[in-house]
Coordinates of C-alpha atoms and ligand atoms in Angstrom, one line a residue:
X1092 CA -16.2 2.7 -9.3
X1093 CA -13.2 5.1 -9.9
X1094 CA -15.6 7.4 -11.0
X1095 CA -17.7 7.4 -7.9
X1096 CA -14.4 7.5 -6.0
X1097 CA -13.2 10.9 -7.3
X1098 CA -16.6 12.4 -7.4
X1099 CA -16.8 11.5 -3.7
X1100 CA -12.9 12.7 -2.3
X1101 CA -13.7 16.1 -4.6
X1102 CA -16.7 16.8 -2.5
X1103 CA -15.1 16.0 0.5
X1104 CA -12.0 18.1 -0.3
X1105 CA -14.6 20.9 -1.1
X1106 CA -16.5 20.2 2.0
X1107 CA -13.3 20.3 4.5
X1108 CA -12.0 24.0 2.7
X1109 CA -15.9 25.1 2.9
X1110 CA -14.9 24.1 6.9
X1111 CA -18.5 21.4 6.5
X1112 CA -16.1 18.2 7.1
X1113 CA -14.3 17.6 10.2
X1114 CA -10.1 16.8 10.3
X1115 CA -10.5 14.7 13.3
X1116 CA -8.2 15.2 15.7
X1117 CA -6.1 18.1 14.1
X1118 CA -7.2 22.0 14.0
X1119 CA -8.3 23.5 10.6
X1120 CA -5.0 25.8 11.5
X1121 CA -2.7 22.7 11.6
X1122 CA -4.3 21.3 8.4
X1123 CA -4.3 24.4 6.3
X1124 CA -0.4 24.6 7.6
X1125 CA 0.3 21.3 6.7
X1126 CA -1.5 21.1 3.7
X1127 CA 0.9 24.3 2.5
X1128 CA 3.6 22.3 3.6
X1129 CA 3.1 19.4 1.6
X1130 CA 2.3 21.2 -1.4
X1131 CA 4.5 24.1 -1.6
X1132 CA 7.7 23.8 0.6
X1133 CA 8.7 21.5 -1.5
X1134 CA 10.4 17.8 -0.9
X1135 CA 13.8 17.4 0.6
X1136 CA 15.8 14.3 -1.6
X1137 CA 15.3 11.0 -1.0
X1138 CA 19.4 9.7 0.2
X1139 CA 20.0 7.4 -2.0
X1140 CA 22.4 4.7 -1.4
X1141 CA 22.7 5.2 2.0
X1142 CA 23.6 2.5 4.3
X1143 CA 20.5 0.3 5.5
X1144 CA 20.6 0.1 9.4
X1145 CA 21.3 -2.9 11.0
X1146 CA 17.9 -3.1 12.6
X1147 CA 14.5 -1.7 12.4
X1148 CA 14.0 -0.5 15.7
X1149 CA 9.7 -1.5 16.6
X1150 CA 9.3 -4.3 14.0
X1151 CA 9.2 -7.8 15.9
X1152 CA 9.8 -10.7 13.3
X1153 CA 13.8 -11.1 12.4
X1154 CA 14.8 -9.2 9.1
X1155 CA 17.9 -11.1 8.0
X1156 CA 19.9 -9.5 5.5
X1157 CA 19.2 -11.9 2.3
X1158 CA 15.2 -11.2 2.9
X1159 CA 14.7 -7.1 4.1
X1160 CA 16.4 -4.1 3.7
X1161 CA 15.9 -2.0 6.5
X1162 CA 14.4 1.4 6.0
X1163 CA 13.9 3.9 8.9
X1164 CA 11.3 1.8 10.8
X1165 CA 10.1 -0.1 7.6
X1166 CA 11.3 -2.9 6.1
X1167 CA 11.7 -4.0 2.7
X1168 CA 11.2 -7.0 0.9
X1169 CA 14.2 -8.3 -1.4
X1170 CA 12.5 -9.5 -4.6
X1171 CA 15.2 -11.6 -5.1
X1172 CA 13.9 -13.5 -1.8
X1173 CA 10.6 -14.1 -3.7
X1174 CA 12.2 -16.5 -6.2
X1175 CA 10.3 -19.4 -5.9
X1176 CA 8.1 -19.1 -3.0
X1177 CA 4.9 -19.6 -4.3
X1178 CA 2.0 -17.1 -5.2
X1179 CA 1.6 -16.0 -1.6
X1180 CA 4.0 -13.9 0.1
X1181 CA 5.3 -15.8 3.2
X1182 CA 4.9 -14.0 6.0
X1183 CA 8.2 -14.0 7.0
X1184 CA 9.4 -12.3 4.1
X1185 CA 6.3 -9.4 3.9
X1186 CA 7.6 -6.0 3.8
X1187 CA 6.5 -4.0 7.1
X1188 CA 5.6 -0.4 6.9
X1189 CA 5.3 1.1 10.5
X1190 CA 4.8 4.8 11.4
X1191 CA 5.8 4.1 15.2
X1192 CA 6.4 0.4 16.5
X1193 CA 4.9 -2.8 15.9
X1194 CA 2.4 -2.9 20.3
X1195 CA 2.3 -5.7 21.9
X1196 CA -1.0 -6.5 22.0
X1197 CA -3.1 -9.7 23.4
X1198 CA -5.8 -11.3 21.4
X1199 CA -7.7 -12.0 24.3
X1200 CA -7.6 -8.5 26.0
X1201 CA -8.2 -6.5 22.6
X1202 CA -11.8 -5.0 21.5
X1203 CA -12.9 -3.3 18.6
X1204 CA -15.7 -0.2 19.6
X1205 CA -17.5 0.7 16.9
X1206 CA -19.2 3.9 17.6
X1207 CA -20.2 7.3 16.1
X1208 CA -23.0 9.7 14.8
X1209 CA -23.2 7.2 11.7
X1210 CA -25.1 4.3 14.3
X1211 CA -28.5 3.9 14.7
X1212 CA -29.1 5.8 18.2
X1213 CA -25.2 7.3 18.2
X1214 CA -24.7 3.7 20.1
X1215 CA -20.9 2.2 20.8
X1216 CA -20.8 -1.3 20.4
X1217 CA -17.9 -3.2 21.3
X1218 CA -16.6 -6.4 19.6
X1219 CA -14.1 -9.4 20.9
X1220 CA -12.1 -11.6 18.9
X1221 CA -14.5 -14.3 20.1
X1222 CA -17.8 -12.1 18.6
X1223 CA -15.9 -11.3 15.2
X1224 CA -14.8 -15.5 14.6
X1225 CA -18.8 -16.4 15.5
X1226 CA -19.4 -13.7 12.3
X1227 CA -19.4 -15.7 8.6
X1228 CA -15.8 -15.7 7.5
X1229 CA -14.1 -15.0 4.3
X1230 CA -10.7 -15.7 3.0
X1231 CA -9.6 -13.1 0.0
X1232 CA -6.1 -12.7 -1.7
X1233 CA -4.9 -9.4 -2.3
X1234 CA -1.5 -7.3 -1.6
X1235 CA -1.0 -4.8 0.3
X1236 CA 1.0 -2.0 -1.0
X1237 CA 2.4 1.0 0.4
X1238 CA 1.6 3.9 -2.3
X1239 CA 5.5 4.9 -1.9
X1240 CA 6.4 2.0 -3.5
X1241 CA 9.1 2.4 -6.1
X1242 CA 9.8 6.2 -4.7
X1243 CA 13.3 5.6 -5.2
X1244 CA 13.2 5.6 -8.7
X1245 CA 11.6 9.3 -8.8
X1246 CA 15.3 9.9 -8.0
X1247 CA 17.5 7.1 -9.6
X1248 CA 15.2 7.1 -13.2
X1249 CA 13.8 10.5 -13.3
X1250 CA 16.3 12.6 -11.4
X1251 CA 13.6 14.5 -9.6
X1252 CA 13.6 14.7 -5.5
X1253 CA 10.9 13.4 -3.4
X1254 CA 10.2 12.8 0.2
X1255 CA 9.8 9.8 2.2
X1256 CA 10.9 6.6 2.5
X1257 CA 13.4 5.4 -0.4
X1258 CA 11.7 2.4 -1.5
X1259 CA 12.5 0.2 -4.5
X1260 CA 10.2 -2.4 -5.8
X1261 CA 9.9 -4.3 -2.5
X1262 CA 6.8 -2.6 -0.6
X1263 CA 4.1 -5.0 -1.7
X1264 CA 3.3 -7.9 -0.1
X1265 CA 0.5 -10.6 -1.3
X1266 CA -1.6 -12.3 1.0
X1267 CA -4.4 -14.5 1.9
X1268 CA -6.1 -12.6 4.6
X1269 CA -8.9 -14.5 6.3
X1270 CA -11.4 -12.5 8.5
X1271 CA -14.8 -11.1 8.5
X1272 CA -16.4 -8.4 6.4
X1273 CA -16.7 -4.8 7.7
X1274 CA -20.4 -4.2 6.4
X1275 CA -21.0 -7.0 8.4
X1276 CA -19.7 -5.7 11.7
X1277 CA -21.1 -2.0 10.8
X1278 CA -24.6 -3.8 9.8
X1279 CA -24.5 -5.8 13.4
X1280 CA -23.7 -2.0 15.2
X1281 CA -26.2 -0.5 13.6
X1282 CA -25.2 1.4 10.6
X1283 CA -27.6 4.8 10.0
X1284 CA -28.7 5.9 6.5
X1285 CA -27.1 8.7 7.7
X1286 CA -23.4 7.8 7.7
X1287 CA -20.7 8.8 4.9
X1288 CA -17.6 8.1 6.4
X1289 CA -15.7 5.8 8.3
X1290 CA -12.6 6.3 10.6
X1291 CA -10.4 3.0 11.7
X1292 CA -7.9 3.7 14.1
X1293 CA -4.9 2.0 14.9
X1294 CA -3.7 1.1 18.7
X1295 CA 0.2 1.8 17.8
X1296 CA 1.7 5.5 19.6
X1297 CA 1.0 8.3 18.1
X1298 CA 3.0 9.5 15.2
X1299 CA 4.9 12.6 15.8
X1300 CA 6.5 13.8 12.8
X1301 CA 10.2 15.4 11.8
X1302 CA 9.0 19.1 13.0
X1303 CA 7.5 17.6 16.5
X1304 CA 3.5 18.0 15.4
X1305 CA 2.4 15.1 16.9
X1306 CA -0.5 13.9 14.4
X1307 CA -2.1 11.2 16.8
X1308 CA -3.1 7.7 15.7
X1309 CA -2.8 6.3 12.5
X1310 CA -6.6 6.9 10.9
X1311 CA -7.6 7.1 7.3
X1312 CA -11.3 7.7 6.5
X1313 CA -12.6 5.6 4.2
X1314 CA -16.1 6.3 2.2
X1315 CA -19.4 3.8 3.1
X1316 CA -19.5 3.2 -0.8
X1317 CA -16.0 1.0 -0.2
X1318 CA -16.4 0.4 3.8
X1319 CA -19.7 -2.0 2.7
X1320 CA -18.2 -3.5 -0.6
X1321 CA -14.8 -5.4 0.0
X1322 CA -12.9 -4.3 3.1
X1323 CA -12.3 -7.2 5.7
X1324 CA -11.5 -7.0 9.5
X1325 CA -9.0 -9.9 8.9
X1326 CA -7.3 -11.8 11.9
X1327 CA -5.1 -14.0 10.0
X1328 CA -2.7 -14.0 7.1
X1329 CA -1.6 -17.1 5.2
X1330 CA -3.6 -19.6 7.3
X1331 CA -1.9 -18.1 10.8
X1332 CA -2.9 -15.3 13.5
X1333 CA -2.2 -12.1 12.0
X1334 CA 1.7 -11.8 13.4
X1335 CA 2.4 -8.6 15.7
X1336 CA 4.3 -6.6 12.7
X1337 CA 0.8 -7.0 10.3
X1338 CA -1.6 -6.0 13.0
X1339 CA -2.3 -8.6 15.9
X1340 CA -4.8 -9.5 16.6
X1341 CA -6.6 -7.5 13.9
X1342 CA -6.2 -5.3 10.7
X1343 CA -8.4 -3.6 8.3
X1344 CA -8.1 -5.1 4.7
X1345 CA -8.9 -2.8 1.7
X1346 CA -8.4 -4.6 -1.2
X1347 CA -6.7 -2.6 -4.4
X1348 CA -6.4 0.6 -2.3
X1349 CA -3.1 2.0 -1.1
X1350 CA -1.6 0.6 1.9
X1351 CA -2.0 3.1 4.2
X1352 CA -6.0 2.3 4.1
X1353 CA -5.6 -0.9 5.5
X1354 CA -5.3 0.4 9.3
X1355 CA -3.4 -2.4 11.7
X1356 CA -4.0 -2.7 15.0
X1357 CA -7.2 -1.4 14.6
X1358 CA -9.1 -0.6 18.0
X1359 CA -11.9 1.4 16.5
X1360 CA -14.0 2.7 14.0
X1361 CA -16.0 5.8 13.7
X1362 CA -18.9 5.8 11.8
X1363 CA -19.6 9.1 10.7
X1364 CA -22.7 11.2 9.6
X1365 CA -20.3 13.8 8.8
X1366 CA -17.5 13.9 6.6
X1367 CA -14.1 13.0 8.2
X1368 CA -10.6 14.3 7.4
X1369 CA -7.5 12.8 9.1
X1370 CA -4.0 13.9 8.1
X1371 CA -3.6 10.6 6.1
X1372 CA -5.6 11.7 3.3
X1373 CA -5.0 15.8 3.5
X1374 CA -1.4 16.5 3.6
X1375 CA -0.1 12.7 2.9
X1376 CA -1.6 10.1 0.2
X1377 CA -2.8 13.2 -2.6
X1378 CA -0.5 14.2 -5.1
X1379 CA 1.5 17.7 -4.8
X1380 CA 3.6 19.1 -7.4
X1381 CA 3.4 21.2 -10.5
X1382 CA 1.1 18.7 -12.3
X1383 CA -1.5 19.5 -9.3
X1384 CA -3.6 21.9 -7.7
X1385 CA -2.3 23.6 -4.7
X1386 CA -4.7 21.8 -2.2
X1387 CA -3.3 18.3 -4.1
X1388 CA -4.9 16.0 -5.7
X1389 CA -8.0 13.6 -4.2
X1390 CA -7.0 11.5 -1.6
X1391 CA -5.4 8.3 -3.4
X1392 CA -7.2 5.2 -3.5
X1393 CA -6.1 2.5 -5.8
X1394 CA -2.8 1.6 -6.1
X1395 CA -1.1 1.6 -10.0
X1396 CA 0.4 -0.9 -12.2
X1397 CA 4.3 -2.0 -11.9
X1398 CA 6.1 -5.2 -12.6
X1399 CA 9.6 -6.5 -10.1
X1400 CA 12.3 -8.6 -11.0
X1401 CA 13.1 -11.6 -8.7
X1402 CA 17.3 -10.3 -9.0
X1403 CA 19.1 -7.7 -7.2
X1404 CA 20.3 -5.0 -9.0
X1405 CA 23.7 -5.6 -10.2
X1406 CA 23.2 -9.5 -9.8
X1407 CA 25.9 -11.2 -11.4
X1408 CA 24.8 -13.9 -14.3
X1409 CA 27.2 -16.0 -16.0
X1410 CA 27.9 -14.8 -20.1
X1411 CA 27.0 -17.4 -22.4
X1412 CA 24.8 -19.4 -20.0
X1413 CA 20.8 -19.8 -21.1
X1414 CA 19.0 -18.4 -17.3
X1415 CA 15.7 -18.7 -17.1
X1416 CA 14.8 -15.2 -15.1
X1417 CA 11.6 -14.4 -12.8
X1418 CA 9.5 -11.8 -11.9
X1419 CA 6.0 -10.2 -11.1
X1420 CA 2.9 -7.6 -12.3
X1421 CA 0.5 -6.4 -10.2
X1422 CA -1.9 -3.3 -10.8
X1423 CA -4.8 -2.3 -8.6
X1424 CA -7.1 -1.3 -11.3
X1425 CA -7.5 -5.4 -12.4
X1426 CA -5.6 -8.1 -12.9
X1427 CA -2.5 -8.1 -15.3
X1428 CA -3.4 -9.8 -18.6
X1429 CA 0.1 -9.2 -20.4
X1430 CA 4.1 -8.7 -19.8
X1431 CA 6.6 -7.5 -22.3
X1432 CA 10.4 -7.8 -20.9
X1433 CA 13.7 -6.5 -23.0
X1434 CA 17.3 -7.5 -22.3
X1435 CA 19.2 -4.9 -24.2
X1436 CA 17.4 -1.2 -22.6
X1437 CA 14.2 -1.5 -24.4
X1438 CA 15.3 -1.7 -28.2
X1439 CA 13.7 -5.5 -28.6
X1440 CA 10.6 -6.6 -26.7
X1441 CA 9.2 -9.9 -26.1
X1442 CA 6.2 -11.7 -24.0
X1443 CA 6.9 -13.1 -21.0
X1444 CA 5.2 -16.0 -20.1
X1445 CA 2.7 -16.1 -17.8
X1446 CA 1.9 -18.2 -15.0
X1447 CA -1.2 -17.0 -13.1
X1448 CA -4.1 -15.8 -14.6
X1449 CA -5.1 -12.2 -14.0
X1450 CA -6.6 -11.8 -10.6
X1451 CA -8.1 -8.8 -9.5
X1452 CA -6.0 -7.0 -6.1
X1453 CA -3.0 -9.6 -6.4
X1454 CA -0.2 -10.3 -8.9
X1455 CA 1.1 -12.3 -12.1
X1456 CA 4.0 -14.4 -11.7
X1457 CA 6.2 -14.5 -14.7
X1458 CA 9.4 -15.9 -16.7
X1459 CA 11.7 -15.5 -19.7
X1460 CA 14.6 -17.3 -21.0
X1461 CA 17.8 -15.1 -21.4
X1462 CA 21.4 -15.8 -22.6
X1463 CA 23.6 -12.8 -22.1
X1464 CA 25.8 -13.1 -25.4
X1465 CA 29.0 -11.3 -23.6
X1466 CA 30.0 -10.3 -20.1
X1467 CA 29.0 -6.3 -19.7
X1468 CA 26.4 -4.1 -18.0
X1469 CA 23.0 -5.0 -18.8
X1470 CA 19.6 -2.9 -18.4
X1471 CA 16.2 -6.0 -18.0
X1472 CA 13.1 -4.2 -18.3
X1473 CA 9.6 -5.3 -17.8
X1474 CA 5.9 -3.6 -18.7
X1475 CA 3.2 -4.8 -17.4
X1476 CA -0.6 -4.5 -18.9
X1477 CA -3.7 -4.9 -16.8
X1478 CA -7.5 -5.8 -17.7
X1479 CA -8.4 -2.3 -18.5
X1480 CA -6.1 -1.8 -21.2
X1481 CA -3.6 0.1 -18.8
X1482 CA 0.4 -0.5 -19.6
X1483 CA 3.1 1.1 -17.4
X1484 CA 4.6 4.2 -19.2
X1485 CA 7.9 5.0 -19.9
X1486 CA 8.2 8.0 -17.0
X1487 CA 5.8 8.8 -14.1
X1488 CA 4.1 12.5 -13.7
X1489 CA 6.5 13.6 -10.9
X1490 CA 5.0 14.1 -7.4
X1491 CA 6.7 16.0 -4.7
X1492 CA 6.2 12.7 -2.0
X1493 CA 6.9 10.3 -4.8
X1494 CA 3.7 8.3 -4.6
X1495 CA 2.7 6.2 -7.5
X1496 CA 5.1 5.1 -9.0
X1497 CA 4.5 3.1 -12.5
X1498 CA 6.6 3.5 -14.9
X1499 CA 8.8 1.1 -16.4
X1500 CA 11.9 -0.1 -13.9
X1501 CA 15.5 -0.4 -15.6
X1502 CA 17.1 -3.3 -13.4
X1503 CA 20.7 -3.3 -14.0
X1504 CA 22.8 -6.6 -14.1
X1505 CA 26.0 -7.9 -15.1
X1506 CA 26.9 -10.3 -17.3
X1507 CA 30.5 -12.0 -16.1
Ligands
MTE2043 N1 -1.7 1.0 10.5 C1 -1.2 1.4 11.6 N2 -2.0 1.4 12.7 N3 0.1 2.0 11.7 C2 0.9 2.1 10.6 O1 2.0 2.6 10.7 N4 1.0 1.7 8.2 C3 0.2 1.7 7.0 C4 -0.7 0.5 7.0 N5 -1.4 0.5 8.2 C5 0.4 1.6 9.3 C6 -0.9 1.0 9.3 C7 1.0 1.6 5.7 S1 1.6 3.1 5.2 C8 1.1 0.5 5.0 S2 1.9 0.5 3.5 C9 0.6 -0.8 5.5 O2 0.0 -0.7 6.8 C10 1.7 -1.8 5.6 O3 1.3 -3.0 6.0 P1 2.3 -4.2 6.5 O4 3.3 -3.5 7.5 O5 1.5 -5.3 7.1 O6 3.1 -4.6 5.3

C-alpha cells in the first residue's frame, strides 16, 4: 500500500512540473512561487512559550483551560485531560484544527455535489443528509491527526526552527466516526474508469495566508486507490451528530492519513480524469529541508508513530510515593504492539503495560508504576513500537514545517 502510495504522488509530482496535472484553483505561477517558498526561504521559529490566548476566535465548543490550549485558531488537547476517559476521545475534549472558522451550517439545508470529468457522462449528482443515512452505514475507530503534531519539539528537543503551529503532543484525537463509505457515494454518481483523483472541498472561507495570497477552500486531492478503500463521509462522532468544530453536518474520514486529508465541512467532491494539485499537497503536507529534494518530498499520507503522557510537563508528583502513571501510542502504519518507558532520561528501560490490543488507525492505552526515590527534576520517556517492526527513534530528520514528528518525547516532571 505505501508502495503504491509513493509510486502514485511521484508521478503526480512529475505530471504537475511536466504542467499534465492541474493545481486547481491556483496558477502554475503561484505554485511554482509557493513551492520555492516552502522549500527554500526557509522557516521562521516556532515562539515557544508564548502565552496561549484566552480564546480561539472561530471554534464553537468551550475550551476551558484544564482541557485545550489555545493555538492561533486551533486548539489543543491537554493529555493530562485524557487520564481516564476511556479509549475514545470525548468530543468535548478533541483537539480542533481550523484554517478559518468553524460555519454555521444546517443539516437540513446542506448538499454534497459530486461532480467532475471522473463521472460517467461528466454528470453532477447531488446528495442530502436524508440520501447519505438511506446508504449502508459503517461505524470505524480511528484518530485524526494533524501531521504537525509534536512540531514544538523540532524546537524544544532538536533546537532546529520550523514553521507553523507550535504543537505538543495534543493534536490527535480518537474517534468512532459513523457514516457511509465514499466508494459508495462515488459508485452511486457514477464513477468512470477514467478517474484518478479525487478533490473534497470544505464549506469554511477561504484561507488567506500571512502574505495575503488567498489560497481558496480547504481541498486535498486524494488518489481513487484510497478514495474506494477506507475513507468514510461520516456524520457523527462518538454516537452524536458530527458537532460544528469537526465538520457539521459532514466530514471526510481518511483513516491512518494525516489530518488535513480528512476535509470537514465538505460540500463537494471532484472526481477527476485528470490529475489534481491543490496547495495542500504542493507547498504544505511534503517535506522541505536539506534531507529533501527542492520540489519536497511526495505529498504525505500516513501519519508516524509517537507515544503521550497523560501529565503536564513539569507536573508535580510527591518523592517517595508509588504513582501509577498513564499514557498512549499510536502509529499510522499499524497498530502499536509494544511500549518501553524510562524514569531516569533513558539509561534504564522497562515495558509498559498494555491495555488495548494493537488496532490499526487508533491507539494503545498504557501504564507503569513509578516511585520517584527523591524530590528533583525528572525526564519520563516513552517508545512506542508498531506491527511493522517500526520503533520511534531517538531524533527526527528535520523538516523546515516541522511535520512528522516521531521521535522519542522527554517529558519533564518534578518530584517534590
Ligand atoms: N477541513 C476544512 N474544511 N478546514 C480545515 O481547516 N483542517 C484540517 C482537517 N480538515 C481543516 C479541515 C486539518 S489540518 C486537520 S488536522 C483536521 O481537519 C482536524 O480535525 P478536527 O478539527 O476535527 O480535530
Amino acid at each position: 500500500m505505501r508502495t503504491s502510495e509513493s509510486a502514485y504522488d511521484r508521478r503526480r509530482l512529475r505530471q504537475w512540473l511536466a504542467g499534465e496535472a492541474r493545481a486547481d484553483g491556483v496558477s502554475r505561477r503561484d505554485m511554482l512561487r509557493l513551492l520555492a517558498a516552502a522549500g527554500l526561504a526557509g522557516a521562521a521559529p516556532v515562539a515557544l512559550g508564548t502565552p496561549a490566548a484566552a480564546a480561539a476566535p472561530g471554534i464553537v465548543k468551550p475550551l476551558p483551560d484544564d482541557r485545550f490550549t489555545v493555538r492561533g485558531t486551533n486548539a489543543e488537547t491537554r493529555f493530562a485531560a485524557l487520564a481516564g476517559t476511556g479509549y475514545h476521545t470525548p468530543n468535548d475534549r478533541f483537539f480542533v484544527r481550523n484554517h478559518t472558522a468553524t460555519p454555521t451550517l444546517s443539516a437540513s439545508d446542506w448538499a454534497l455535489t459530486v461532480h467532475g470529468d471522473g463521472l460517467t457522462r461528466d454528470r453532477t449528482v447531488d446528495f442530502t443528509l436524508a440520501d447519505l443515512r438511506k446508504l449502508p452505514s459503517v461505524t470505524h475507530s480511528a484518530f485524526v491527526e494533524c501531521a504537525g503534531n509534536g512540531r514544538s519539539f523540532f524546537t524544544s528537543q532538536q533546537r532546529q526552527p520550523v514553521s507553523g503551529t507550535a504543537w505538543t503532543l495534543g493534536a490527535i484525537g480518537v474517534a468512532r466516526w459513523r457514516g457511509v463509505r465514499l466508494a459508495d457515494v462515488l459508485g452511486r454518481a457514477g464513477l468512470s474508469r477514467r478517474a484518478v483523483d479525487v478533490l473534497p472541498r470544505g464549506l469554511d472561507a477561504d484561507y488567506v495566508t500571512d502574505d495575503g495570497t488567498n489560497l481558496g477552500r480547504v481541498r486535498r486531492p486524494l488518489p481513487l486507490s484510497k478514495a474506494l478503500d477506507d475513507v468514510l463521509l461520516a456524520y457523527e462522532m462518538n454516537g452524536e451528530p458530527l458537532p460544528p468544530d469537526h465538520g457539521h453536518p459532514v466530514r471526510v474520514l481518511v483513516p491512518s492519513w494525516i489530518g488535513i486529508a480528512s476535509v470537514k465541512w465538505v460540500g463537494d467532491i471532484e472526481v477527476s480524469a485528470e490529475p489534481l494539485y491543490s496547495p495542500w499537497n504542493t507547498d504544505f503536507y511534503r517535506l522541505f529541508g536539506d534531507a529533501y529534494p527542492d520540489e519536497g518530498s511526495a505529498p504525505l499520507t500516513r501519519q508516524t508513530i509517537k507515544s503521550a503522557w497523560e501529565l503536564d510537563g513539569q507536573a508535580d508528583l510527591r518523592a517517595g510515593v508509588a504513582h501509577r502513571l498513564t499514557g498512549r501510542s499510536w502509529s499510522g502504519a499499524g497498530g502499536v504492539v509494544r511500549v518501553e518507558v524510562s524514569t531516569d532520561s533513558g539509561t534504564t528501560w522497562r515495558a509498559a503495560r498494555l491495555h488495548d490490543a494493537p488496532r490499526r488507525d487508533g491507539w494503545v492505552r498504557w501504564s507503569t508504576h513509578w516511585r520517584p526515590p527523591a524530590p528533583g527534576p525528572y525526564t519520563l520517556l516513552a517508545r512506542a513500537t508498531d506491527t511493522t517492526g517500526r520503533t520511534q527513534p531517538e531524533a527526527t530528520v528535520h523538516n523546515t514545517q516541522g511535520y512528522l514528528f516521531d521521535a522519542v518525547v522527554r517529558h519533564p516532571v518534578n518530584a517534590v
